[in-house]
Coordinates of C-alpha atoms in Angstrom, one line a residue:
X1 CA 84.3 136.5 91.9
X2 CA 83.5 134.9 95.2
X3 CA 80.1 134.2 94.5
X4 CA 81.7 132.4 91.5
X5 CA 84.3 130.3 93.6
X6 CA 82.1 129.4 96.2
X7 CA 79.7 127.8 93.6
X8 CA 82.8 126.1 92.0
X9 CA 83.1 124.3 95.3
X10 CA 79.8 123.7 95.8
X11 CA 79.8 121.7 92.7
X12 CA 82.7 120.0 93.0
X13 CA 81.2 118.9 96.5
X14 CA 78.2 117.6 95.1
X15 CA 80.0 115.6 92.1
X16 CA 82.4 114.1 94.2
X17 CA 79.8 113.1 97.0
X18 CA 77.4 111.3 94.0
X19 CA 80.6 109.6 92.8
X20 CA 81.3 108.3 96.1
X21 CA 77.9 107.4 96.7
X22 CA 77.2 105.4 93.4
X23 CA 77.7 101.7 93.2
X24 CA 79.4 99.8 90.8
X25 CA 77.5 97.8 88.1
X26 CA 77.5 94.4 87.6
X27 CA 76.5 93.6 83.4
X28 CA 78.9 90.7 83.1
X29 CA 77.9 87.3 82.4
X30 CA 74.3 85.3 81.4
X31 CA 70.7 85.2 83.4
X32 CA 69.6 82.0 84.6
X33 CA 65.9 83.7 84.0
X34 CA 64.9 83.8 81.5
X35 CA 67.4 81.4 80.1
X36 CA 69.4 83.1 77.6
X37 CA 71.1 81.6 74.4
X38 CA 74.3 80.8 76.4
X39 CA 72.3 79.0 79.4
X40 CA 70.7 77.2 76.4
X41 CA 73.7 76.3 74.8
X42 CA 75.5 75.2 78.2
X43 CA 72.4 73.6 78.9
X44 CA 73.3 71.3 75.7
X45 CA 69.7 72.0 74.2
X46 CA 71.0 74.0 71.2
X47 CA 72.7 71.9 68.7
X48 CA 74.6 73.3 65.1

């Protein structure tokens, strides 16, 4: 039982230490490079 509940700690250590240590990720928005449709289209050089 206590090899049980120290491994339960153990875990949650881990997981909460790779949570903490993880940064956030940035996916909003359009690349500049290579220019994407909506550079293209702010761009003005798609028409219709």
């Amino acid at each position: 039982m206590r090899k049980k509940a120290s491994a339960a700690v153990i875990g949650l250590a881990i997981a909460g230490v790779s949570v903490l240590a993880t940064s956030t990720a940035s996916s909003h928005g359009y690349t500049d490079t290579p220019i994407s449709r909506q550079k293209l289209c702010a761009n003005g050089t798609v028409t219709g």
